[in-house]
Coordinates of C-alpha atoms and ligand atoms in Angstrom, one line a residue:
Chain A
X1 CA -2.5 37.3 67.4
X2 CA -5.9 35.7 66.7
X3 CA -5.1 32.3 68.2
X4 CA -8.8 31.2 68.0
X5 CA -8.8 31.8 64.3
X6 CA -5.7 29.6 63.7
X7 CA -7.2 26.9 65.9
X8 CA -10.6 26.7 64.0
X9 CA -9.0 26.8 60.6
X10 CA -6.5 24.1 61.6
X11 CA -9.3 22.0 63.1
X12 CA -11.6 22.5 60.1
X13 CA -8.9 21.3 57.7
X14 CA -7.8 18.4 59.9
X15 CA -11.5 17.3 60.2
X16 CA -11.8 17.4 56.5
X17 CA -8.9 14.9 56.2
X18 CA -10.4 12.5 58.8
X19 CA -13.8 12.7 57.1
X20 CA -12.2 11.3 54.0
X21 CA -10.0 9.0 55.8
X22 CA -9.9 6.4 53.0
X23 CA -8.7 9.0 50.5
X24 CA -6.4 10.9 52.9
X25 CA -4.6 8.0 54.6
X26 CA -5.5 4.7 53.1
X27 CA -4.6 5.5 49.5
X28 CA -1.0 6.5 50.3
X29 CA -0.6 3.3 52.3
X30 CA -1.9 1.2 49.4
X31 CA 0.3 2.9 46.8
X32 CA 3.3 2.4 49.1
X33 CA 2.5 -1.3 49.4
X34 CA 2.2 -1.5 45.6
X35 CA 5.6 0.2 45.1
X36 CA 7.1 -2.3 47.5
X37 CA 5.6 -5.3 45.9
X38 CA 6.7 -4.1 42.4
X39 CA 10.0 -2.3 43.0
X40 CA 11.1 -3.6 46.3
X41 CA 10.3 -7.3 46.0
X42 CA 9.7 -8.2 42.4
X43 CA 12.2 -6.0 40.6
X44 CA 14.4 -5.2 43.6
X45 CA 15.3 -8.8 44.3
X46 CA 17.2 -8.6 41.0
X47 CA 18.9 -5.3 41.7
X48 CA 22.2 -5.2 43.5
X49 CA 22.5 -3.5 46.9
X50 CA 23.5 0.1 46.6
X51 CA 26.3 1.0 49.0
X52 CA 25.5 -2.0 51.0
X53 CA 21.9 -1.0 51.3
X54 CA 19.4 -3.5 49.8
X55 CA 17.3 -2.0 47.0
X56 CA 14.1 -2.5 49.0
X57 CA 15.4 -0.4 51.8
X58 CA 17.1 2.1 49.5
X59 CA 13.8 3.2 48.0
X60 CA 12.1 3.9 51.4
X61 CA 13.2 7.5 51.7
X62 CA 12.4 8.2 48.1
X63 CA 8.9 6.7 48.5
X64 CA 8.3 8.8 51.6
X65 CA 9.4 12.0 49.7
X66 CA 7.3 11.1 46.7
X67 CA 4.2 10.8 48.8
X68 CA 5.0 13.8 51.1
X69 CA 5.5 16.1 48.1
X70 CA 2.4 15.1 46.2
X71 CA 0.2 15.1 49.4
X72 CA 1.5 18.4 50.6
X73 CA 0.8 20.0 47.3
X74 CA -2.6 18.4 46.9
X75 CA -3.8 19.1 50.4
X76 CA -2.7 22.7 50.7
X77 CA -3.7 23.8 47.3
X78 CA -7.1 22.2 47.5
X79 CA -7.6 23.6 51.1
X80 CA -7.4 27.2 50.0
X81 CA -8.7 26.8 46.4
X82 CA -12.0 25.2 47.4
X83 CA -13.3 28.0 49.6
X84 CA -12.3 30.5 46.9
X85 CA -14.2 28.4 44.4
X86 CA -17.4 28.1 46.5
X87 CA -17.2 31.7 47.8
X88 CA -16.9 30.6 51.4
X89 CA -13.6 32.5 51.6
X90 CA -15.7 35.7 52.2
X91 CA -15.9 34.7 55.8
X92 CA -12.1 34.4 56.3
X93 CA -11.6 37.7 54.4
X94 CA -14.1 39.6 56.6
X95 CA -12.6 38.2 59.8
X96 CA -10.1 39.9 62.0
X97 CA -7.3 37.6 60.9
X98 CA -3.9 38.4 59.3
X99 CA -2.6 36.6 56.3
X100 CA 0.1 35.0 58.5
X101 CA -2.7 33.5 60.6
X102 CA -4.6 32.3 57.6
X103 CA -1.4 30.7 56.2
X104 CA -0.5 29.2 59.6
X105 CA -3.9 27.5 59.9
X106 CA -4.1 26.1 56.3
X107 CA -0.5 25.3 55.8
X108 CA -0.1 24.0 59.3
X109 CA -2.9 21.5 58.8
X110 CA -1.7 20.4 55.3
X111 CA 1.9 19.9 56.7
X112 CA 0.5 17.9 59.7
X113 CA -1.4 15.6 57.4
X114 CA 1.7 15.0 55.2
X115 CA 3.7 14.3 58.3
X116 CA 1.2 11.8 59.6
X117 CA 1.2 10.1 56.2
X118 CA 5.0 9.9 56.1
X119 CA 4.9 8.2 59.5
X120 CA 2.3 5.8 58.3
X121 CA 4.4 5.0 55.2
X122 CA 7.5 4.4 57.3
X123 CA 5.5 2.1 59.6
X124 CA 4.1 0.2 56.5
X125 CA 7.6 -0.1 55.0
X126 CA 9.0 -1.6 58.1
X127 CA 6.7 -4.7 57.4
X128 CA 8.6 -5.2 54.2
X129 CA 12.2 -4.3 55.1
X130 CA 14.3 -4.1 58.2
X131 CA 14.2 -0.4 58.8
X132 CA 17.4 1.5 59.5
X133 CA 17.5 5.2 60.5
X134 CA 21.0 6.3 61.4
X135 CA 20.1 10.0 62.2
X136 CA 16.5 10.0 63.3
X137 CA 16.5 13.7 64.4
X138 CA 18.0 14.9 61.1
X139 CA 15.5 12.6 59.3
X140 CA 12.6 14.3 61.2
X141 CA 14.1 17.8 60.5
X142 CA 14.2 17.0 56.8
X143 CA 10.7 15.6 56.9
X144 CA 9.2 18.5 58.7
X145 CA 10.9 21.1 56.6
X146 CA 9.7 19.4 53.4
X147 CA 6.2 19.0 54.7
X148 CA 6.1 22.8 55.5
X149 CA 7.8 24.1 52.4
X150 CA 5.8 22.0 50.0
X151 CA 2.5 22.8 51.8
X152 CA 3.4 26.5 51.4
X153 CA 4.1 25.8 47.7
X154 CA 0.7 24.1 47.5
X155 CA -0.9 27.1 49.2
X156 CA 0.6 29.4 46.6
X157 CA -0.7 27.2 43.8
X158 CA -4.2 27.2 45.4
X159 CA -4.2 30.9 45.4
X160 CA -2.8 31.3 41.9
X161 CA -5.1 28.8 40.3
X162 CA -8.1 30.3 38.6
X163 CA -9.7 27.0 37.7
X164 CA -9.5 23.3 38.5
X165 CA -7.2 22.6 35.6
X166 CA -4.5 25.1 36.8
X167 CA -4.8 23.5 40.2
X168 CA -3.7 20.1 38.8
X169 CA -1.3 21.2 36.2
X170 CA 1.7 22.1 38.3
X171 CA 1.7 18.9 40.4
X172 CA 1.2 16.8 37.2
X173 CA 3.4 18.5 34.7
X174 CA 6.2 19.8 36.9
X175 CA 6.3 18.0 40.3
X176 CA 5.7 14.4 39.2
X177 CA 8.5 14.4 36.5
X178 CA 10.9 16.1 38.9
X179 CA 10.2 13.6 41.6
X180 CA 10.6 10.6 39.3
X181 CA 13.8 12.0 37.9
X182 CA 15.0 13.2 41.3
X183 CA 16.6 9.9 42.4
X184 CA 13.6 8.5 44.1
X185 CA 14.2 5.0 42.9
X186 CA 17.9 5.2 42.0
X187 CA 21.1 7.1 42.8
X188 CA 22.0 9.6 40.1
X189 CA 25.4 7.9 39.8
X190 CA 23.6 5.2 37.8
X191 CA 22.9 7.8 35.1
X192 CA 25.1 8.7 32.2
X193 CA 27.4 11.8 33.1
X194 CA 25.3 14.3 31.0
X195 CA 22.1 13.3 32.9
X196 CA 24.0 13.5 36.2
X197 CA 24.8 17.1 35.5
X198 CA 21.2 17.9 34.4
X199 CA 19.9 16.3 37.5
X200 CA 21.8 18.8 39.6
X201 CA 19.3 21.4 38.4
X202 CA 16.5 19.4 39.9
X203 CA 15.7 20.6 43.4
X204 CA 14.1 17.3 44.3
X205 CA 17.5 15.6 44.0
X206 CA 18.8 17.6 47.0
X207 CA 15.7 16.8 49.0
X208 CA 15.8 13.0 48.4
X209 CA 19.6 12.8 48.7
X210 CA 19.7 14.6 52.1
X211 CA 16.7 12.7 53.4
X212 CA 18.3 9.4 52.3
X213 CA 21.6 10.3 54.0
X214 CA 19.8 10.7 57.3
X215 CA 18.7 7.0 56.9
X216 CA 21.9 5.3 55.8
X217 CA 24.5 7.9 55.2
X218 CA 24.2 7.3 51.4
X219 CA 23.8 10.5 49.3
X220 CA 24.3 12.0 45.9
X221 CA 25.2 15.5 47.1
X222 CA 26.5 16.6 50.5
X223 CA 24.0 16.8 53.4
X224 CA 24.9 20.4 54.1
X225 CA 24.1 21.3 50.5
X226 CA 20.8 19.4 50.7
X227 CA 19.8 21.2 53.9
X228 CA 20.6 24.6 52.5
X229 CA 18.6 23.9 49.3
X230 CA 15.5 22.9 51.4
X231 CA 15.9 26.1 53.5
X232 CA 16.3 28.1 50.4
X233 CA 13.1 26.7 48.9
X234 CA 11.3 27.4 52.1
X235 CA 12.6 31.0 52.1
X236 CA 11.4 31.5 48.5
X237 CA 8.0 30.2 49.3
X238 CA 7.8 32.5 52.3
X239 CA 8.8 35.5 50.2
X240 CA 6.2 34.7 47.5
X241 CA 3.5 34.3 50.2
X242 CA 4.7 37.6 51.8
X243 CA 4.3 39.3 48.4
X244 CA 0.8 37.8 48.0
X245 CA -0.1 39.1 51.4
X246 CA 1.0 42.6 50.6
X247 CA -0.9 42.8 47.4
X248 CA -3.9 40.9 48.3
X249 CA -3.2 38.8 45.2
X250 CA -6.2 36.8 44.0
X251 CA -8.0 37.1 47.3
X252 CA -9.3 40.6 47.1
X253 CA -10.5 42.8 44.2
Chain B
X1 CA -26.4 61.1 67.7
X2 CA -23.0 59.5 67.1
X3 CA -22.2 57.6 64.0
X4 CA -20.9 54.1 64.2
X5 CA -19.8 53.8 60.6
X6 CA -18.5 56.7 58.8
X7 CA -17.8 56.5 55.0
X8 CA -16.2 59.4 53.2
X9 CA -15.6 59.9 49.5
X10 CA -15.5 56.2 48.9
X11 CA -14.9 55.1 45.3
X12 CA -14.3 51.7 43.8
X13 CA -13.1 50.9 40.3
X14 CA -12.8 47.2 39.6
X15 CA -9.8 45.7 37.8
X16 CA -11.6 45.7 34.5
X17 CA -12.0 49.5 34.8
X18 CA -15.7 49.4 35.8
X19 CA -16.5 52.1 38.4
X20 CA -18.9 50.5 40.9
X21 CA -18.9 53.3 43.5
X22 CA -18.6 57.0 42.9
X23 CA -17.6 59.2 45.8
X24 CA -20.0 57.8 48.3
X25 CA -20.2 59.5 51.7
X26 CA -22.5 58.2 54.4
X27 CA -22.8 58.2 58.2
X28 CA -24.6 55.3 59.8
X29 CA -26.0 56.0 63.3
X30 CA -25.4 53.8 66.3
X31 CA -28.4 51.5 66.8
X32 CA -30.3 52.4 63.7
X33 CA -31.7 50.2 61.0
X34 CA -30.6 51.5 57.6
X35 CA -32.0 50.1 54.4
X36 CA -30.1 50.5 51.2
X37 CA -32.2 50.4 48.1
X38 CA -31.1 50.2 44.6
X39 CA -31.6 48.3 41.3
X40 CA -29.4 45.3 40.3
X41 CA -25.8 46.3 39.9
X42 CA -26.2 49.6 41.8
X43 CA -23.2 48.9 44.0
X44 CA -24.8 47.8 47.2
X45 CA -22.8 44.7 47.6
X46 CA -19.6 46.5 46.7
X47 CA -20.2 49.1 49.4
X48 CA -20.8 46.4 52.0
X49 CA -17.9 44.3 50.9
X50 CA -15.5 47.2 51.3
X51 CA -16.7 48.0 54.8
X52 CA -16.3 44.3 55.7
X53 CA -12.8 44.0 54.2
X54 CA -13.6 41.7 51.3
X55 CA -13.0 44.3 48.6
X56 CA -10.2 46.9 48.7
X57 CA -11.4 50.5 48.2
X58 CA -9.9 52.5 45.4
X59 CA -10.3 55.8 47.1
X60 CA -11.8 57.3 50.3
X61 CA -11.9 56.1 53.9
X62 CA -14.2 54.1 56.1
X63 CA -14.1 54.1 59.9
X64 CA -16.0 51.8 62.2
X65 CA -16.5 52.9 65.8
X66 CA -13.7 55.4 65.3
X67 CA -11.2 52.9 63.8
X68 CA -10.0 52.8 60.3
X69 CA -11.0 49.7 58.4
X70 CA -7.5 49.2 56.9
X71 CA -5.1 50.3 59.6
X72 CA -7.2 48.9 62.5
X73 CA -8.8 46.0 60.6
X74 CA -8.8 43.7 63.6
X75 CA -10.8 46.2 65.7
X76 CA -13.3 47.0 63.0
X77 CA -13.9 43.5 61.8
X78 CA -14.5 41.9 65.1
X79 CA -17.4 44.4 65.5
X80 CA -19.0 43.5 62.2
X81 CA -21.1 40.5 61.2
X82 CA -21.9 39.9 57.5
X83 CA -24.7 37.9 55.9
X84 CA -23.7 37.6 52.3
X85 CA -26.1 37.8 49.4
X86 CA -25.1 34.4 48.0
X87 CA -25.7 31.1 49.9
X88 CA -22.0 30.4 50.4
X89 CA -21.7 27.5 52.8
X90 CA -19.7 24.4 53.2
X91 CA -21.7 21.2 52.4
X92 CA -20.1 18.6 54.6
X93 CA -20.0 20.2 58.0
X94 CA -22.7 20.3 60.7
X95 CA -24.6 23.4 61.7
X96 CA -23.0 23.3 65.1
X97 CA -19.4 23.0 63.7
X98 CA -19.9 25.9 61.3
X99 CA -21.1 28.1 64.1
X100 CA -18.1 27.2 66.2
X101 CA -15.9 27.9 63.3
X102 CA -17.3 31.4 62.7
X103 CA -17.0 32.3 66.3
X104 CA -13.4 31.2 66.6
X105 CA -12.5 32.9 63.3
X106 CA -13.5 36.2 64.7
X107 CA -11.3 35.7 67.7
X108 CA -13.9 34.8 70.3
X109 CA -13.3 31.9 72.7
X110 CA -15.8 29.1 72.6
X111 CA -19.2 29.8 74.3
X112 CA -21.6 26.9 73.9
X113 CA -24.4 28.5 75.9
X114 CA -24.4 31.6 73.6
X115 CA -24.4 29.5 70.5
X116 CA -27.2 27.3 71.9
X117 CA -29.4 30.3 72.5
X118 CA -28.5 31.7 69.0
X119 CA -29.5 28.4 67.4
X120 CA -32.8 28.3 69.3
X121 CA -33.5 31.9 68.4
X122 CA -33.1 31.0 64.7
X123 CA -35.2 27.8 65.2
X124 CA -32.1 25.7 64.2
X125 CA -31.5 23.9 67.4
X126 CA -33.1 20.7 66.2
X127 CA -30.9 20.8 63.2
X128 CA -27.6 21.5 65.0
X129 CA -26.1 18.1 64.1
X130 CA -27.4 18.0 60.5
X131 CA -25.0 18.4 57.6
X132 CA -25.5 21.8 55.9
X133 CA -26.2 20.1 52.5
X134 CA -29.3 18.5 54.1
X135 CA -30.9 21.8 55.0
X136 CA -33.5 23.7 53.0
X137 CA -32.7 27.0 51.3
X138 CA -34.4 29.0 54.0
X139 CA -32.6 27.1 56.7
X140 CA -29.3 27.8 55.0
X141 CA -30.1 31.4 55.0
X142 CA -30.7 31.3 58.7
X143 CA -27.4 29.4 59.2
X144 CA -25.7 32.3 57.4
X145 CA -27.4 34.8 59.7
X146 CA -26.3 32.7 62.7
X147 CA -22.7 32.5 61.5
X148 CA -22.7 36.3 61.2
X149 CA -24.0 36.6 64.8
X150 CA -21.8 33.9 66.3
X151 CA -19.2 36.4 67.5
X152 CA -21.7 38.8 69.0
X153 CA -21.1 41.7 66.6
X154 CA -22.3 45.2 67.2
X155 CA -23.0 45.9 63.5
X156 CA -24.8 43.5 61.3
X157 CA -24.8 43.7 57.5
X158 CA -27.6 41.8 55.8
X159 CA -27.2 41.7 52.0
X160 CA -30.6 40.8 50.6
X161 CA -31.5 38.5 53.5
X162 CA -35.0 37.8 52.2
X163 CA -34.2 36.8 48.6
X164 CA -35.8 33.4 48.1
X165 CA -37.4 33.3 51.6
X166 CA -41.1 32.6 52.1
X167 CA -43.4 35.0 53.8
X168 CA -43.5 33.1 57.1
X169 CA -39.7 33.0 57.4
X170 CA -39.4 36.6 56.4
X171 CA -41.6 37.6 59.3
X172 CA -39.4 35.5 61.6
X173 CA -36.4 37.2 60.3
X174 CA -37.8 40.7 60.9
X175 CA -38.7 39.6 64.4
X176 CA -35.1 38.6 64.9
X177 CA -33.9 41.9 63.4
X178 CA -36.2 43.7 65.8
X179 CA -34.7 41.7 68.8
X180 CA -31.2 42.6 67.7
X181 CA -32.0 46.2 67.4
X182 CA -33.4 46.1 70.9
X183 CA -30.1 44.6 72.0
X184 CA -28.4 47.7 70.5
X185 CA -27.1 46.1 67.3
X186 CA -26.8 48.5 64.3
X187 CA -28.3 46.9 61.2
X188 CA -27.7 47.7 57.6
X189 CA -29.7 45.8 55.0
X190 CA -30.1 45.8 51.3
X191 CA -33.3 44.7 49.7
X192 CA -35.3 44.9 46.6
X193 CA -38.6 44.7 48.6
X194 CA -39.4 48.2 49.3
X195 CA -42.3 47.4 51.6
X196 CA -39.7 45.8 53.8
X197 CA -37.6 48.9 54.0
X198 CA -40.8 50.9 54.6
X199 CA -41.8 48.5 57.4
X200 CA -38.6 48.1 59.4
X201 CA -36.0 50.7 58.5
X202 CA -35.4 54.0 60.4
X203 CA -33.5 55.5 57.5
X204 CA -33.4 54.7 53.8
X205 CA -30.5 55.2 51.4
X206 CA -31.0 55.0 47.6
X207 CA -28.0 53.9 45.4
X208 CA -28.0 53.9 41.7
X209 CA -25.1 53.4 39.3
X210 CA -22.6 53.7 42.1
X211 CA -24.0 57.0 43.4
X212 CA -25.8 57.6 46.7
X213 CA -28.8 59.6 45.6
X214 CA -30.3 60.3 49.0
X215 CA -30.2 59.1 52.6
X216 CA -32.8 60.3 54.9
X217 CA -35.1 59.4 57.6
X218 CA -37.8 57.1 56.1
X219 CA -40.7 59.3 57.2
X220 CA -38.9 62.5 56.2
X221 CA -38.1 61.0 52.8
X222 CA -41.7 60.0 52.3
X223 CA -42.8 63.4 53.5
X224 CA -40.4 65.4 51.3
X225 CA -40.6 63.4 48.1
X226 CA -44.0 61.8 48.6
X227 CA -46.9 63.0 46.5
X228 CA -50.6 62.4 47.2
X229 CA -53.1 61.2 44.7
X230 CA -56.8 62.0 44.7
X231 CA -58.8 59.1 43.2
X232 CA -62.1 60.3 41.8
X233 CA -64.8 57.7 40.9
X234 CA -67.4 58.9 38.4
X235 CA -71.0 57.9 38.2
X236 CA -70.7 57.1 34.5
X237 CA -67.6 56.5 32.4
X238 CA -66.3 59.0 29.9
X239 CA -64.6 58.2 26.7
X240 CA -62.1 61.0 26.6
X241 CA -61.0 63.9 28.7
X242 CA -63.5 66.8 28.6
X243 CA -62.1 70.1 27.3
X244 CA -62.6 71.8 30.6
X245 CA -60.3 69.5 32.5
X246 CA -57.4 69.6 30.0
X247 CA -55.5 72.0 32.3
X248 CA -55.3 69.5 35.2
X249 CA -52.8 66.7 35.5
X250 CA -55.3 63.9 35.3
X251 CA -55.2 60.4 34.2
X252 CA -58.2 58.3 33.2
X253 CA -58.5 54.8 34.4
X254 CA -58.9 51.9 31.9
X255 CA -62.6 51.6 32.6
X256 CA -63.1 55.3 32.0
X257 CA -64.9 55.9 35.2
X258 CA -61.9 56.8 37.4
X259 CA -59.7 59.8 37.4
X260 CA -56.4 60.2 39.2
X261 CA -55.1 63.5 40.2
X262 CA -51.5 63.8 41.5
X263 CA -50.6 66.8 43.7
X264 CA -48.1 68.0 46.2
X265 CA -49.7 68.2 49.6
X266 CA -47.1 70.7 50.9
X267 CA -48.0 73.4 48.4
X268 CA -50.3 76.2 49.5
X269 CA -52.6 75.6 46.7
X270 CA -53.2 71.9 45.9
X271 CA -55.6 72.7 43.1
X272 CA -58.2 70.3 44.4
X273 CA -60.8 73.0 44.8
X274 CA -60.5 74.2 41.2
X275 CA -60.5 70.6 40.0
X276 CA -63.8 69.8 41.8
X277 CA -65.4 72.9 40.5
X278 CA -64.2 72.1 37.0
X279 CA -65.6 68.6 37.3
X280 CA -69.0 69.8 38.2
X281 CA -68.8 72.5 35.6
X282 CA -68.1 69.8 33.0
X283 CA -71.2 68.0 34.1
X284 CA -69.5 65.0 35.6
X285 CA -71.1 63.3 38.7
X286 CA -68.7 62.2 41.4
X287 CA -69.6 58.9 43.0
X288 CA -66.7 58.6 45.4
X289 CA -63.5 60.4 46.4
X290 CA -60.4 59.3 48.3
X291 CA -56.7 60.2 48.5
X292 CA -53.6 58.0 48.9
X293 CA -50.0 58.6 49.7
X294 CA -47.3 57.5 47.3
X295 CA -45.4 54.6 48.7
X296 CA -41.6 54.5 49.2
X297 CA -41.6 52.3 46.1
X298 CA -42.8 55.0 43.8
X299 CA -40.4 57.5 45.4
X300 CA -37.6 55.1 44.7
X301 CA -38.6 54.4 41.1
X302 CA -38.9 58.1 40.4
X303 CA -35.5 58.8 41.9
X304 CA -33.8 56.1 40.0
X305 CA -35.5 57.1 36.8
X306 CA -34.5 60.7 37.2
X307 CA -30.9 59.7 37.9
X308 CA -30.8 57.4 34.9
X309 CA -32.0 60.3 32.7
X310 CA -29.4 62.7 34.1
X311 CA -26.6 60.2 33.6
X312 CA -27.6 59.3 30.1
Ligands
ATP401 N1 -15.4 41.4 41.0 C1 -15.9 42.3 40.1 N2 -15.2 42.6 39.0 C2 -15.7 43.5 38.2 N3 -16.9 44.1 38.3 C3 -17.7 43.8 39.4 C4 -17.2 42.9 40.4 N4 -18.1 42.7 41.3 C5 -19.1 43.6 40.9 N5 -18.9 44.2 39.8 C6 -19.7 45.2 39.1 O1 -20.0 46.3 40.0 C7 -21.3 46.7 39.8 C8 -22.0 46.7 41.2 O2 -22.1 45.4 41.7 P1 -22.8 45.1 43.1 O3 -22.7 43.6 43.3 O4 -22.2 45.9 44.1 O5 -24.3 45.4 42.8 P2 -25.6 45.3 43.8 O6 -26.1 46.6 44.0 O7 -25.2 44.5 45.0 O8 -26.6 44.5 42.8 P3 -27.6 43.4 43.2 O9 -28.9 44.0 43.6 O10 -27.8 42.7 41.8 O11 -27.0 42.5 44.2 C9 -22.0 45.7 38.8 O12 -22.0 46.4 37.6 C10 -21.0 44.6 38.8 O13 -21.0 44.0 37.5
MG402 MG1 -25.8 42.7 45.7

């Protein structure tokens, strides 16, 4: 195990985040504040409480998930795409590191960043609403699993993308709609029955639902199902990464 | 002599179907400086990239210090440092940070004293806290060399290290190479500057169109393939070749007062005696005579030309 390699890759990626601190940490905070002002306060004051949870509080887990998903994808995909694009990747390829070590370094750093951002958002949100977390450990487990699995997914995108457009296209065209339709700002019970059924094919529903349950025991689907879906997604990402490792996909000619 | 890198029957066909290496076999000796010469697209970078693990071989094997580059990649790669042909560096990190990164990546624990000495050897110590994007091209080239040496490799690959480097810096670089050789590092470099290979290499390999045409001791190569030329300056210029000299392989200089005679110095009869007699017989007065060796450059050009003809 080349621990030193994991350490320097991780450190390099974390340093990159702190160098662009405004972009990395301030922008998620600002957008969260905006969501709260618009949805939580302005519109939310006219929306009834859902299962005895005020609307402002209700959207907190959804907002955290929204940011964690997009940040994990953006950080992890860019982290590996950029050195491929500039050619710097030659050094990693010629080093005595295994693919597992490369993934651990890059994905570990991206997941850490998302995790920190999630904590910042929760802290910011607690200025607007009275925070309530019924199952803090389950909440952390959901959060960490999501950070890791979506960073893995981002890493896959960063390897697959052959240009900047492809790098953006999956987050924009697939993830953003799934997140907005995934019960981030509402419970799917509010939808007409047909759409409720369709929603069950959206993996983000399970994520948000389970995560929200760990806050106030309110969910669209059972927690056990949510947890299994997250683990399934993690497994799928690991399998894809494993296959990429075996074939040297997009890394080596 | 023991070989440190052993390449056997190596071939590479890229995804598009282009065959960049054809059945290359080569042994690199421990502690030597080997220069690989070859025109653009010959396959030099491909060969180096396979040994370093950046490109997968299609066929054949490579072992480094007795270990297979695929099965024992950790052992082989930690022994190797690579200075790539392109200036591929991050822009927003400091020189010091990038050196630490490279060292760690190759599995070595931090060693600030070693890196400090390395930076000083490369005249980069003053620039250690500078962002890489604020360095000149030549400095970036030295940063790349430093990164390749940060993990104390025993084999160093330099892929055209002197492209875009001024004369002064080139001299510094060769001094550094000489120091490394003294420390026991095996060095493989590619270059288009043949004088360079002539000046510093122990052995020279010539690659063209994916084939290794020759590898030999530099001096032996020049001896074996080298021709000599006799330059004859005449008292007065001649318009055309006199009838009596038609049998000799002679070229007239543009001014008409110089003749060049190419011969093989290893032959029993070089033909010089007959030529001189014929010259006098033709009534030409010789003003001056001197002979020169063909350079490695001419050997190289001839080899590549001959290979091109046989391939076509
Ligand atoms: N990734 C690739 N895909 C397809 N063909 C490639 C690839 N990389 C190199 N080639 C081809 O392989 C051949 C050898 O390239 P290589 O870079 O090894 O040459 P070289 O000897 O280093 O040339 P130069 O002196 O210009 O650096 C070239 O014809 C090149 O077009
Ligand atoms: Mg090259």
